[in-house]
Coordinates of C-alpha atoms in Angstrom, one line a residue:
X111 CA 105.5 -35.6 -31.4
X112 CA 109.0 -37.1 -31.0
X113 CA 109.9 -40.3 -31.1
X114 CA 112.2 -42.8 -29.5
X115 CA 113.4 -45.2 -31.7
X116 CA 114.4 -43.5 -35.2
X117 CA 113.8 -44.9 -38.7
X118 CA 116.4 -46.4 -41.0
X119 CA 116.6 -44.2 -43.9
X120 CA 114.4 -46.0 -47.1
X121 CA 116.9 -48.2 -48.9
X122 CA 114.8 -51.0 -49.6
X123 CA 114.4 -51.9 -53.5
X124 CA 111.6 -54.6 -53.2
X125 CA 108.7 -55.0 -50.9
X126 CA 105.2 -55.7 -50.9
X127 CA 101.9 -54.3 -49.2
X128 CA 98.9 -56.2 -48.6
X129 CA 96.4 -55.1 -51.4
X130 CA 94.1 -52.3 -50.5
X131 CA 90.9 -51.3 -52.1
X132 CA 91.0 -47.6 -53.1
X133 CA 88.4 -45.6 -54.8
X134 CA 89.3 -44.4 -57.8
X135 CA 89.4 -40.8 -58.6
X136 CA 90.2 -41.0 -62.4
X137 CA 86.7 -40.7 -64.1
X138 CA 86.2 -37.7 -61.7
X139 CA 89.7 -36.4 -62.6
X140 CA 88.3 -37.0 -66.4
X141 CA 85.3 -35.7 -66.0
X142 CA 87.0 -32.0 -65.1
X143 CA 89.7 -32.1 -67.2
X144 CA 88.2 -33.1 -70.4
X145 CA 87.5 -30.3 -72.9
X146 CA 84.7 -32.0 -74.1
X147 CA 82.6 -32.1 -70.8
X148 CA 79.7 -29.8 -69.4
X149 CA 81.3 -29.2 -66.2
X150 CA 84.6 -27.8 -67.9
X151 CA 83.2 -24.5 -67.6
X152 CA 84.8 -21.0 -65.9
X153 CA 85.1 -21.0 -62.4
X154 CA 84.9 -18.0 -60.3
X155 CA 84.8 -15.5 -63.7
X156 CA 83.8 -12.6 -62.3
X157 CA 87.2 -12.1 -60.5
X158 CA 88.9 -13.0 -63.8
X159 CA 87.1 -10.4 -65.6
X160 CA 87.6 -7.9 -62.7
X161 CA 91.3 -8.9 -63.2
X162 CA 91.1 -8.5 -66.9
X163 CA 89.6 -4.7 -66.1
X164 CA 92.5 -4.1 -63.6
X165 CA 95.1 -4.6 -66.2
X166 CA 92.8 -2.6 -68.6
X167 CA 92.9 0.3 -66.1
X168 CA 96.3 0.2 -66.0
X169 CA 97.6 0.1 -69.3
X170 CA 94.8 3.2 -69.6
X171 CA 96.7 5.5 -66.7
X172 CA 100.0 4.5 -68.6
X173 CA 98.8 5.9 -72.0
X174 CA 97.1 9.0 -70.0
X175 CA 99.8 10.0 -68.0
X176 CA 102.9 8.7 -69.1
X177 CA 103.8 11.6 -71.7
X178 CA 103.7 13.8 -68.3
X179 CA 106.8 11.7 -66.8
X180 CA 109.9 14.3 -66.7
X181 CA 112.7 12.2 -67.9
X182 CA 115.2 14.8 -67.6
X183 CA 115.5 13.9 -63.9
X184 CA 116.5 11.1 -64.4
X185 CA 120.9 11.2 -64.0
X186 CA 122.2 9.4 -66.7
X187 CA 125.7 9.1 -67.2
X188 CA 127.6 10.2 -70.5
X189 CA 130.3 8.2 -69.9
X190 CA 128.1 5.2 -70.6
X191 CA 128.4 3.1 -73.7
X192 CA 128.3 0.0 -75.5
X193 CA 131.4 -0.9 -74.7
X194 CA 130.8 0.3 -70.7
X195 CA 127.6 -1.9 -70.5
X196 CA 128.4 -5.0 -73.1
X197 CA 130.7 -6.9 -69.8
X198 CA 127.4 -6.5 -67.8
X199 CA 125.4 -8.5 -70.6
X200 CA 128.2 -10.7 -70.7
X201 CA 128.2 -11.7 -67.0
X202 CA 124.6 -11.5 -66.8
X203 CA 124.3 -14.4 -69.6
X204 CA 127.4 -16.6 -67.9
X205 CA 125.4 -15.9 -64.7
X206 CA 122.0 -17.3 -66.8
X207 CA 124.1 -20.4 -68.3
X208 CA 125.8 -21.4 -64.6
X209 CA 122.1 -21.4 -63.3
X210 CA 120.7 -23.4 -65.2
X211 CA 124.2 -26.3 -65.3
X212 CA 123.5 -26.0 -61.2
X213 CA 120.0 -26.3 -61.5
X214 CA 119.8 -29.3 -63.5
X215 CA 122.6 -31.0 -61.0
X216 CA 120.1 -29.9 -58.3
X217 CA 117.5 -31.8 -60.1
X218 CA 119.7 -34.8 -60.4
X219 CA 121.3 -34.8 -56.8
X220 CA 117.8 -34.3 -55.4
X221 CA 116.7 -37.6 -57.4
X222 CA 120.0 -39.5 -56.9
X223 CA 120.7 -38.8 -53.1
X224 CA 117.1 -37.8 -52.0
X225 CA 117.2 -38.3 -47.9
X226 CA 121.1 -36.8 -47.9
X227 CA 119.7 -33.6 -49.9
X228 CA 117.3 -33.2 -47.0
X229 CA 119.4 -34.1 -44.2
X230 CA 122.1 -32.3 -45.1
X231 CA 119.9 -28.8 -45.8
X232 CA 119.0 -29.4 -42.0
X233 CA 122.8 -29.5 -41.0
X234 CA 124.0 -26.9 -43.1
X235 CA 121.4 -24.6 -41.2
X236 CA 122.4 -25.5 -38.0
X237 CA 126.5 -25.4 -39.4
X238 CA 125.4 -21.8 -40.4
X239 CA 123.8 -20.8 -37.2
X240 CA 126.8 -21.7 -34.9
X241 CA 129.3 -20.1 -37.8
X242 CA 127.0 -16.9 -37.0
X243 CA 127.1 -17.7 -33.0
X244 CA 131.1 -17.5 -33.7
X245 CA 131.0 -14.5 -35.7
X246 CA 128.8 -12.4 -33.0
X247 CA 131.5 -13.6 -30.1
X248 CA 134.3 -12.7 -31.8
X249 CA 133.2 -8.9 -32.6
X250 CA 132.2 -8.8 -29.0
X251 CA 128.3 -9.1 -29.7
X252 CA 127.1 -12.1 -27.2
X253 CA 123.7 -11.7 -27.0
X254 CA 122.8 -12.2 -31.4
X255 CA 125.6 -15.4 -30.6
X256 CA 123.2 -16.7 -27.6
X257 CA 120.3 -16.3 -30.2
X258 CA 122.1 -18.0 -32.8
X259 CA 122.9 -21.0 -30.8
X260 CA 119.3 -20.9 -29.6
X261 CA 118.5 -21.3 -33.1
X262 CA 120.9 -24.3 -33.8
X263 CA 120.1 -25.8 -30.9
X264 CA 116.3 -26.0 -32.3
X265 CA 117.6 -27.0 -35.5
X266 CA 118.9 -29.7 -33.9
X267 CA 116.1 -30.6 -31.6
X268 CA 113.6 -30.2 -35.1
X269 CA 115.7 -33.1 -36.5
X270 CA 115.1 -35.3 -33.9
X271 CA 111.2 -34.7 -33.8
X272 CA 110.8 -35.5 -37.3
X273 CA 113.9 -37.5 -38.5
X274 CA 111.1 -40.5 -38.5
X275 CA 109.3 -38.5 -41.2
X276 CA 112.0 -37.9 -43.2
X277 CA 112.0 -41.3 -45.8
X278 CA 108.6 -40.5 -46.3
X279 CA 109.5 -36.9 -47.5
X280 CA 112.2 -38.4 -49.3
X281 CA 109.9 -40.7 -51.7
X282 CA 107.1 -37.6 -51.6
X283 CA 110.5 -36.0 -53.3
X284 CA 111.2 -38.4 -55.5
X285 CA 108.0 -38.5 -57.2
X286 CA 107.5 -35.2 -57.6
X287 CA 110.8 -34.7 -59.7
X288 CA 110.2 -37.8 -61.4
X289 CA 106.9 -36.2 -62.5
X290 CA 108.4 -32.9 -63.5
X291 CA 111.0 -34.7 -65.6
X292 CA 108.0 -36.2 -67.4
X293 CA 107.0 -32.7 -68.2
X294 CA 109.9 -30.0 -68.3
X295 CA 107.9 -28.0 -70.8
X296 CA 106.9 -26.3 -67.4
X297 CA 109.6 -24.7 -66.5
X298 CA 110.2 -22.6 -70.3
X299 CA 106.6 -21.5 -69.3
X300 CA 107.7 -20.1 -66.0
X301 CA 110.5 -18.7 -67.9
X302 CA 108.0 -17.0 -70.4
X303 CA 106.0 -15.6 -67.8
X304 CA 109.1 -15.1 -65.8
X305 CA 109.7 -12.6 -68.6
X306 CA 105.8 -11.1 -68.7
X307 CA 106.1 -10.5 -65.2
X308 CA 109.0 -8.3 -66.1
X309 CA 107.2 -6.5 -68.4
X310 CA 104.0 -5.7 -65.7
X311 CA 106.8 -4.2 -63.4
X312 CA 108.0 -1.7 -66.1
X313 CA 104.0 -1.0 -66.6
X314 CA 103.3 -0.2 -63.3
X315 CA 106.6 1.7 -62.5
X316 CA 105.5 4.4 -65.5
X317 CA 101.9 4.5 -64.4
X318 CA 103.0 5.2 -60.7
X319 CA 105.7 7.8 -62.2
X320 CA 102.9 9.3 -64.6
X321 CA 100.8 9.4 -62.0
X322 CA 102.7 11.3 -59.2
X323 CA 104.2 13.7 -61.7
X324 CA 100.9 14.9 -63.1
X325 CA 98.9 15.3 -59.6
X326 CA 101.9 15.2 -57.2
X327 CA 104.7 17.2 -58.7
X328 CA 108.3 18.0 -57.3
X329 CA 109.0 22.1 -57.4
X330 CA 112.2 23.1 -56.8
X331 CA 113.4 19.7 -55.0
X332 CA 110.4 19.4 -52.5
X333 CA 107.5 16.6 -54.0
X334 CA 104.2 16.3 -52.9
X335 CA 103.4 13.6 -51.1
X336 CA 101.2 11.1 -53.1
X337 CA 97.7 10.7 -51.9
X338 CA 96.9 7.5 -50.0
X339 CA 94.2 6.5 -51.6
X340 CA 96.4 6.0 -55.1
X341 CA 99.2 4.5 -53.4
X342 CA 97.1 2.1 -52.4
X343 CA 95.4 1.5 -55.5
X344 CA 98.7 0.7 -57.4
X345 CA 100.1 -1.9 -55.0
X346 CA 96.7 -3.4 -54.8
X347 CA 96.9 -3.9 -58.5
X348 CA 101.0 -4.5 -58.4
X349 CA 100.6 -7.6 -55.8
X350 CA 97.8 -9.0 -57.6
X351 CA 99.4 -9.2 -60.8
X352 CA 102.4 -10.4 -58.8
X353 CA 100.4 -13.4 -57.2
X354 CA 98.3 -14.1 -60.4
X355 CA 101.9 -14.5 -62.5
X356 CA 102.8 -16.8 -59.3
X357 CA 99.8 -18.6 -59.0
X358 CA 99.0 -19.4 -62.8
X359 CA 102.6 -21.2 -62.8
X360 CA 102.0 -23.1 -59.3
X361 CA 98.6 -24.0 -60.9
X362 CA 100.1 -25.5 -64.3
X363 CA 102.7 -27.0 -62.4
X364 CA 100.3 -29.3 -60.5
X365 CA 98.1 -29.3 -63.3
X366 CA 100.7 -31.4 -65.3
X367 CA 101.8 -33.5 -62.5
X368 CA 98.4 -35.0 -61.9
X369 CA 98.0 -35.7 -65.5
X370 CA 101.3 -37.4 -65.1
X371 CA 99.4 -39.3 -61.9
X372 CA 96.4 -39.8 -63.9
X373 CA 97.3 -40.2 -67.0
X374 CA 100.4 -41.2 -67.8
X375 CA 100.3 -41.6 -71.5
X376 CA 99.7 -38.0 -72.1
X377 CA 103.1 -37.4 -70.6
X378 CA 105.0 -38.0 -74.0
X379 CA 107.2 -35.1 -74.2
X380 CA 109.0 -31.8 -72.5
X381 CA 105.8 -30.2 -74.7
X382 CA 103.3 -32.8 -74.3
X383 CA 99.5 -32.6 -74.2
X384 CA 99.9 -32.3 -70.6
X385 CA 101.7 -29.2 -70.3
X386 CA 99.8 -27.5 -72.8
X387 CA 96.3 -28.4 -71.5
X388 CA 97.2 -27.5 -67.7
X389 CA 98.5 -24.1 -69.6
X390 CA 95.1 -23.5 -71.1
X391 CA 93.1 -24.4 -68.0
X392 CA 95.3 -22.5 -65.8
X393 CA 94.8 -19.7 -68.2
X394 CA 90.8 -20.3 -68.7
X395 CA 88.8 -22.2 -66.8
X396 CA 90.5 -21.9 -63.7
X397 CA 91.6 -18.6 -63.8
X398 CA 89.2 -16.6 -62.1
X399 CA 89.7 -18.8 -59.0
X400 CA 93.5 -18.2 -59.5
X401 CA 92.3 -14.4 -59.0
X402 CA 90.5 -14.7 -56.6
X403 CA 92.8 -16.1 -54.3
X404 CA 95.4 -14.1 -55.3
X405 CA 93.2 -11.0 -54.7
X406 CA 93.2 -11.8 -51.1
X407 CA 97.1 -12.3 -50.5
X408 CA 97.3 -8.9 -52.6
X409 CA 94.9 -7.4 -50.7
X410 CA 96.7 -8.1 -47.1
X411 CA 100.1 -7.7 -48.7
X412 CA 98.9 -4.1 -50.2
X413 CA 98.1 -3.0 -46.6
X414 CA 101.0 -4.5 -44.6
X415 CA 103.4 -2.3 -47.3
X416 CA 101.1 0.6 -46.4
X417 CA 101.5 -0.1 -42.4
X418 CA 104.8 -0.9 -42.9
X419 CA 105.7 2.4 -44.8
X420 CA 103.9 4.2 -42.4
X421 CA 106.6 2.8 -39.6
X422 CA 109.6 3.2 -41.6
X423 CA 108.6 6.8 -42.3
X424 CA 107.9 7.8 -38.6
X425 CA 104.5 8.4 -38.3
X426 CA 103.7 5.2 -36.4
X427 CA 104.0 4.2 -33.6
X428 CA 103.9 0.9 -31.5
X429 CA 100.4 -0.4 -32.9
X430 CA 101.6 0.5 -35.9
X431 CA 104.4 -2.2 -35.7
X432 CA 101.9 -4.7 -33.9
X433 CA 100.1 -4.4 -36.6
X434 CA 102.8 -5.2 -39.6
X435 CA 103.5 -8.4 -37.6
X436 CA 100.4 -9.4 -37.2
X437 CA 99.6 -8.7 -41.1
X438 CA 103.0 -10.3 -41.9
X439 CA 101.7 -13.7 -40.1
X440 CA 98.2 -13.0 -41.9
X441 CA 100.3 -12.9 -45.4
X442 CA 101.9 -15.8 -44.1
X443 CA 99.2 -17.7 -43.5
X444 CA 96.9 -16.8 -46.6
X445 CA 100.0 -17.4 -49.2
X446 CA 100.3 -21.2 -47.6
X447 CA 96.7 -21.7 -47.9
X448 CA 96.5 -20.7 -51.4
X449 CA 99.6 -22.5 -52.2
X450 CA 97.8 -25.7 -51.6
X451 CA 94.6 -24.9 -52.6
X452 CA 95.6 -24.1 -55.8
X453 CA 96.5 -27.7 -56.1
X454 CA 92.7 -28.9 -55.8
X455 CA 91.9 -26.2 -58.3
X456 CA 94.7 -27.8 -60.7
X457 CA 94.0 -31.3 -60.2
X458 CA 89.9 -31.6 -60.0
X459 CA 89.2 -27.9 -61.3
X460 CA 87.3 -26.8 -58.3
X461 CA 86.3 -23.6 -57.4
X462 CA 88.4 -21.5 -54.9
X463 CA 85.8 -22.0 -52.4
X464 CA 85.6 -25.9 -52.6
X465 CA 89.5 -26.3 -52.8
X466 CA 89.7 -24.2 -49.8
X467 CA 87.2 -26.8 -48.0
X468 CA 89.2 -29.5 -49.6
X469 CA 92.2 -28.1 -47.4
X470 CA 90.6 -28.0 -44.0
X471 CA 89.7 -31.5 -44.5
X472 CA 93.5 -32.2 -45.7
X473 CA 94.5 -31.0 -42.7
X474 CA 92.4 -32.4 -40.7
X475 CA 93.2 -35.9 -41.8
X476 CA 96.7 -35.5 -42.1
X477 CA 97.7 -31.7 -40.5
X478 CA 101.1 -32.1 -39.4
X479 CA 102.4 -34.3 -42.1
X480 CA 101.5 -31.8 -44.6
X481 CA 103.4 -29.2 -42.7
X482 CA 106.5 -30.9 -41.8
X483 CA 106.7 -32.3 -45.2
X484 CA 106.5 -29.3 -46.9
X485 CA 108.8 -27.7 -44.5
X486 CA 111.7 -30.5 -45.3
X487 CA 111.4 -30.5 -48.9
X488 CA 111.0 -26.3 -49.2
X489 CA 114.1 -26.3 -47.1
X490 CA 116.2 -28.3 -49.8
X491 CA 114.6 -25.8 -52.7
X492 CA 116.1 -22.7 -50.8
X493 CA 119.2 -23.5 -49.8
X494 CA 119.6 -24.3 -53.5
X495 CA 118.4 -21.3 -54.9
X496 CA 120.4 -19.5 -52.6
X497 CA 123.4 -21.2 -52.8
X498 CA 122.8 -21.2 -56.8
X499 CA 122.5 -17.7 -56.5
X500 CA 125.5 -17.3 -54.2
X501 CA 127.5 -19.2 -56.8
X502 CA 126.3 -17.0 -59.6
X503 CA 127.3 -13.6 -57.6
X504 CA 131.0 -15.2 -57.2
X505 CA 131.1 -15.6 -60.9
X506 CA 130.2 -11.8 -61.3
X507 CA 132.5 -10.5 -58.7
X508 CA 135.5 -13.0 -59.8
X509 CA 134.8 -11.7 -63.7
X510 CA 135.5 -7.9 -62.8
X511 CA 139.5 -9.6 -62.0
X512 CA 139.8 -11.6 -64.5
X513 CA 138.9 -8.6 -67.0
X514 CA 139.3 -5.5 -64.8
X515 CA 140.5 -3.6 -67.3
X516 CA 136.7 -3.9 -69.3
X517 CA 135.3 -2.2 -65.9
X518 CA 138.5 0.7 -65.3
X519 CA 135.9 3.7 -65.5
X520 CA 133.0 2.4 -63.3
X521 CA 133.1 3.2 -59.5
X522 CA 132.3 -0.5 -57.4
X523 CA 131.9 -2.7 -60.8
X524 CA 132.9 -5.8 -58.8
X525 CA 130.2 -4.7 -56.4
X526 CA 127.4 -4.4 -59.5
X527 CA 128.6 -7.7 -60.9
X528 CA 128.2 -9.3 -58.0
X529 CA 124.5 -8.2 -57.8
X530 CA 123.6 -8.7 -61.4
X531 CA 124.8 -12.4 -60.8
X532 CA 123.2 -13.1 -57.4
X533 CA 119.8 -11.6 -59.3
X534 CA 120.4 -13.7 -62.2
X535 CA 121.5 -16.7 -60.3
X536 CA 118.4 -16.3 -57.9
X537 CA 116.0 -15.8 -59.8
X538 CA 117.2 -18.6 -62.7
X539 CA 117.2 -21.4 -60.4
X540 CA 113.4 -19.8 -58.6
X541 CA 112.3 -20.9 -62.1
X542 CA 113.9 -23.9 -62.2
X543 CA 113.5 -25.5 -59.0
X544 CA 109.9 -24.2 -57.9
X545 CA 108.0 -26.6 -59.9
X546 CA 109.5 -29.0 -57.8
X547 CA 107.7 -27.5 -54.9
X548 CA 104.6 -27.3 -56.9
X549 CA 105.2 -31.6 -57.9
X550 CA 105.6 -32.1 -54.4
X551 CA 102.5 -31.0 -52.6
X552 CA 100.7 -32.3 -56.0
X553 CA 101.7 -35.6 -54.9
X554 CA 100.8 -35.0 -51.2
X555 CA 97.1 -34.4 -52.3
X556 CA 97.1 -36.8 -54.9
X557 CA 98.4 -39.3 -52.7
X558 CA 95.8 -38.8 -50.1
X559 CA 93.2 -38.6 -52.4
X560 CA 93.6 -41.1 -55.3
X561 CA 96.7 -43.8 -54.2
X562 CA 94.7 -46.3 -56.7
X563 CA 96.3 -44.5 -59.7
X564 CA 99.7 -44.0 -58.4
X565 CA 99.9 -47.7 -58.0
X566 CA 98.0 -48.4 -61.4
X567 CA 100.2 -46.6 -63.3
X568 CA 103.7 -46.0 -60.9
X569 CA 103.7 -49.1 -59.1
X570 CA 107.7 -48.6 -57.8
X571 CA 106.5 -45.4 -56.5
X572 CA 103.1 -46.5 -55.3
X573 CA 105.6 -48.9 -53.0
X574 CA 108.0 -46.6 -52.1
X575 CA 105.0 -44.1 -50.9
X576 CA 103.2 -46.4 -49.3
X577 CA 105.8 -48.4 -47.8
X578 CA 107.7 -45.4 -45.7
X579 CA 103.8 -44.0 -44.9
X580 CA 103.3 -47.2 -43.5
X581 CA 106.5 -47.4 -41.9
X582 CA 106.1 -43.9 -40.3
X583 CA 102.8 -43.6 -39.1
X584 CA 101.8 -47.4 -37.6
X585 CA 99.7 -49.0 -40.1
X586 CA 97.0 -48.0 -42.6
X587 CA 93.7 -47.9 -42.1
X588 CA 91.7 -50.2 -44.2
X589 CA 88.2 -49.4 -42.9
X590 CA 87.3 -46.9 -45.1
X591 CA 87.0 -46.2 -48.5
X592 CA 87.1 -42.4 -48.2
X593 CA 91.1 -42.6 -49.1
X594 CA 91.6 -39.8 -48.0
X595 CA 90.6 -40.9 -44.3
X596 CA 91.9 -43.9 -44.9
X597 CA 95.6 -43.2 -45.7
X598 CA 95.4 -39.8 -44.0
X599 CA 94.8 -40.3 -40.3
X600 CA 97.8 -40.2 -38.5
X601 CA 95.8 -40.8 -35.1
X602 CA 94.6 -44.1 -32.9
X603 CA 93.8 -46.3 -36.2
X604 CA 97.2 -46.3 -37.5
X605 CA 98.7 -46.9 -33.8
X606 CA 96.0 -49.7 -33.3
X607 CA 96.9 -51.5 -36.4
X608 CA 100.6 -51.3 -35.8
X609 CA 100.2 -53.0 -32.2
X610 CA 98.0 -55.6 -33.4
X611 CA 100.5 -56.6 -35.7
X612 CA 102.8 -56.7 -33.3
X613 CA 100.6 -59.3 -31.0

């Protein structure tokens, strides 16, 4: 709901709360996390050994069939050497090295200038919208410039529903990057996997290839069309592998930052004993819940590239598009549940089951903040990537003039630089920046759920939280000691406190 009177932005250094009693979570926190407990036992591990069998099939179909893939139709071009492709690799590792320089500054700015980072993504979305608005006017296109300005317009209409929210977001923010400092050994893992992932694509692309070559061939230009049933199969198996790669990351992320919340002491290093343990449960205990939630975004995203194949192609028809809408919104929805019950999986080891309970009653208690939070920090971590990315495609396509003579026998070089940098860029600073995403909604749970430690262990931070919650939403409610409840209810409560104080 809007409000009237907006919020200073948080500037305040020192400040004090009344003290609150909070349960404390940490000996259920040990009790999970410890390698030395019963419960720390696999969770859901009949979908990590279905996974396991998946992969196994896989790498089976590649052996069979691969040997069948014809690779003299595939154009290569004899003109192509060492010295053709070297400026590529060149580019491609300037592109790498720029990412990362912009993705640390990111990291620092975020930190630095918190509530400008998130204010100013807002503006520069509505500054884009009305630059589009102009665009569409001037080629003589009004209606997409009506739409754009519809869109700034809500842009700006957005800010003033939530700019009350905002300091809040900007200490959720932060914390979370003051966590992931305390444990950058996460992002060389994403990097690693990064890398895996890369190999699992070149996997798949030779079964698929082995595949439709040996039961599907082409003669004489015309192929077969591939059965259904097989296409199917393969993106099945290709978006779960996808989401697990995700999901495993997401899952150490959070794992580490609530060891950080926790546990401070284990944070000792970029390699400490907290990233390494949150690898090993991510990777173990925990990892047949991470499959299972991952099988059911693959399994919707497997059948919306069906549908939506189906309508590109020309053999649907209207319910045909209804239908990739409403399984887009379905992906939509199922991805943003996972994300954060991924994070009760990664903080108290939970089963995907319980975590998903865990969720509903997250958003029960405190629905809206969750979302808009999410919404204003996620907002800062795209426009970065993308403008990272944008930054990195610049460098390729300026490289081809600096050394256009390196690039004299290659049709639209400046074109492929400027793609192998925008890839590089992009997907660089994904790695880098979305562990930040991952800190951030581990704080937001954590938060809710166990503010006793944050303020044992981060006081400044406990403050800073707790202040701009308090600030925000009226008042905290004291009655309780389910914490969650207690700090989490945005409703009457909070609004009754605030007035009484204000009697």
């Amino acid at each position: 709901m809007c409000q009237s009177n907006p919020l200073p932005l948080f500037e305040r250094k020192e400040f004090h709360l009344p003290h609150i009693m909070f349960e404390s979570k940490l000996d259920k926190y040990s009790e999970v996390n410890s390698p030395n407990t019963a419960s720390n036992k696999l969770r859901d591990p009949i979908f990590a050994f279905l996974y396991i069998g998946n992969l196994i099939g896989i790498a089976i179909v590649c052996a069979m069939y691969a040997p069948n893939i014809d690779f003299s139709e595939i154009e290569v071009n004899d003109d192509a050497t060492t010295d053709n492709t070297a400026p590529y690799i060149v580019v491609a590792i300037l592109a790498l090295i720029l990412a990362m320089a912009l993705s640390m500054l990111v990291i620092w700015l975020c930190l630095r200038f918190t509530s400008k980072m998130i204010i100013g993504s807002i503006i520069l979305q509505v500054v884009v919208a009305v630059v589009a608005a102009a665009v569409s006017f001037a080629y003589g296109s009004p209606w997409p410039g009506v739409g754009f300005l519809a869109l700034a317009a809500l842009y700006v209409c957005y800010y003033y529903c939530i700019r009350r929210r905002i300091p809040f977001s900007t200490a959720n923010l932060k914390t979370g990057i003051t966590g992931m400092r305390a444990n950058m050994g996460i992002v060389a893992f994403a990097f690693f996997l990064l890398i895996i992932q890369f190999g699992f694509y070149a996997l798949y692309g030779v079964a698929y290839m082995g595949l439709q070559q040996t039961f599907f061939p082409c003669v004489n230009g015309v192929c077969e069309t591939p059965n259904g049933g097989m296409v199917f199969g393969i993106l099945l198996s290709f978006f779960w592998t996808q989401q697990v790669c995700m999901q495993v990351v997401h899952v150490t992320s959070c794992g580490a930052i609530a060891t950080w919340w926790f546990q401070p002491e284990r944070c000792t290093g970029c390699c400490s004993g907290a990233v390494t343990a949150s690898i090993g449960r991510a990777t173990t205990t925990s990892f047949g819940s991470i499959c299972l939630g991952s099988l059911l975004s693959a399994l919707i995203s497997a059948i919306r590239a069906m549908a939506q194949n189906a309508n590109n192609s020309g053999d649907g028809n209207f319910f045909t598009c209804i239908a990739v809408c409403l399984l887009q919104c379905l992906e939509a929805i199922i991805d943003y549940f996972n994300k954060w019950a991924f994070v009760y999986v990664a903080v108290y080891g939970e089963t995907y089951v319980t975590s998903g309970k865990s969720v509903f009653n997250l958003f029960k208690n405190r629905g809206w903040s969750a979302i808009i939070n999410d919404d204003l920090i996620a907002g800062v971590i795209r426009l970065s990537v993308l403008m990272i990315g944008l930054l990195c495609g610049g460098l390729g396509w300026l490289s081809f003039y600096v050394s256009e003579e390196s690039f004299q026998r290659q049709e639209n070089a400046e074109w492929v630089l400027l793609v192998v940098g925008l890839l590089v860029g992009w997907s660089t600073a994904a790695v880098f920046l979305g562990p930040i995403m991952s800190a951030v909604d581990t704080v937001f749970v954590c938060f809710a759920d166990a503010p006793k430690e944050l303020a044992d262990n981060h006081p400044q931070l406990y403050e800073e939280l707790s202040f701009t919650w308090s600030a925000t939403h009226g008042g905290w409610n004291t009655s309780s000691n389910n914490t969650t409840q207690a700090m989490g209810e945005e409703g009457q409560q909070g609004r009754n406190n605030g007035r009484r104080r204000g009697r």
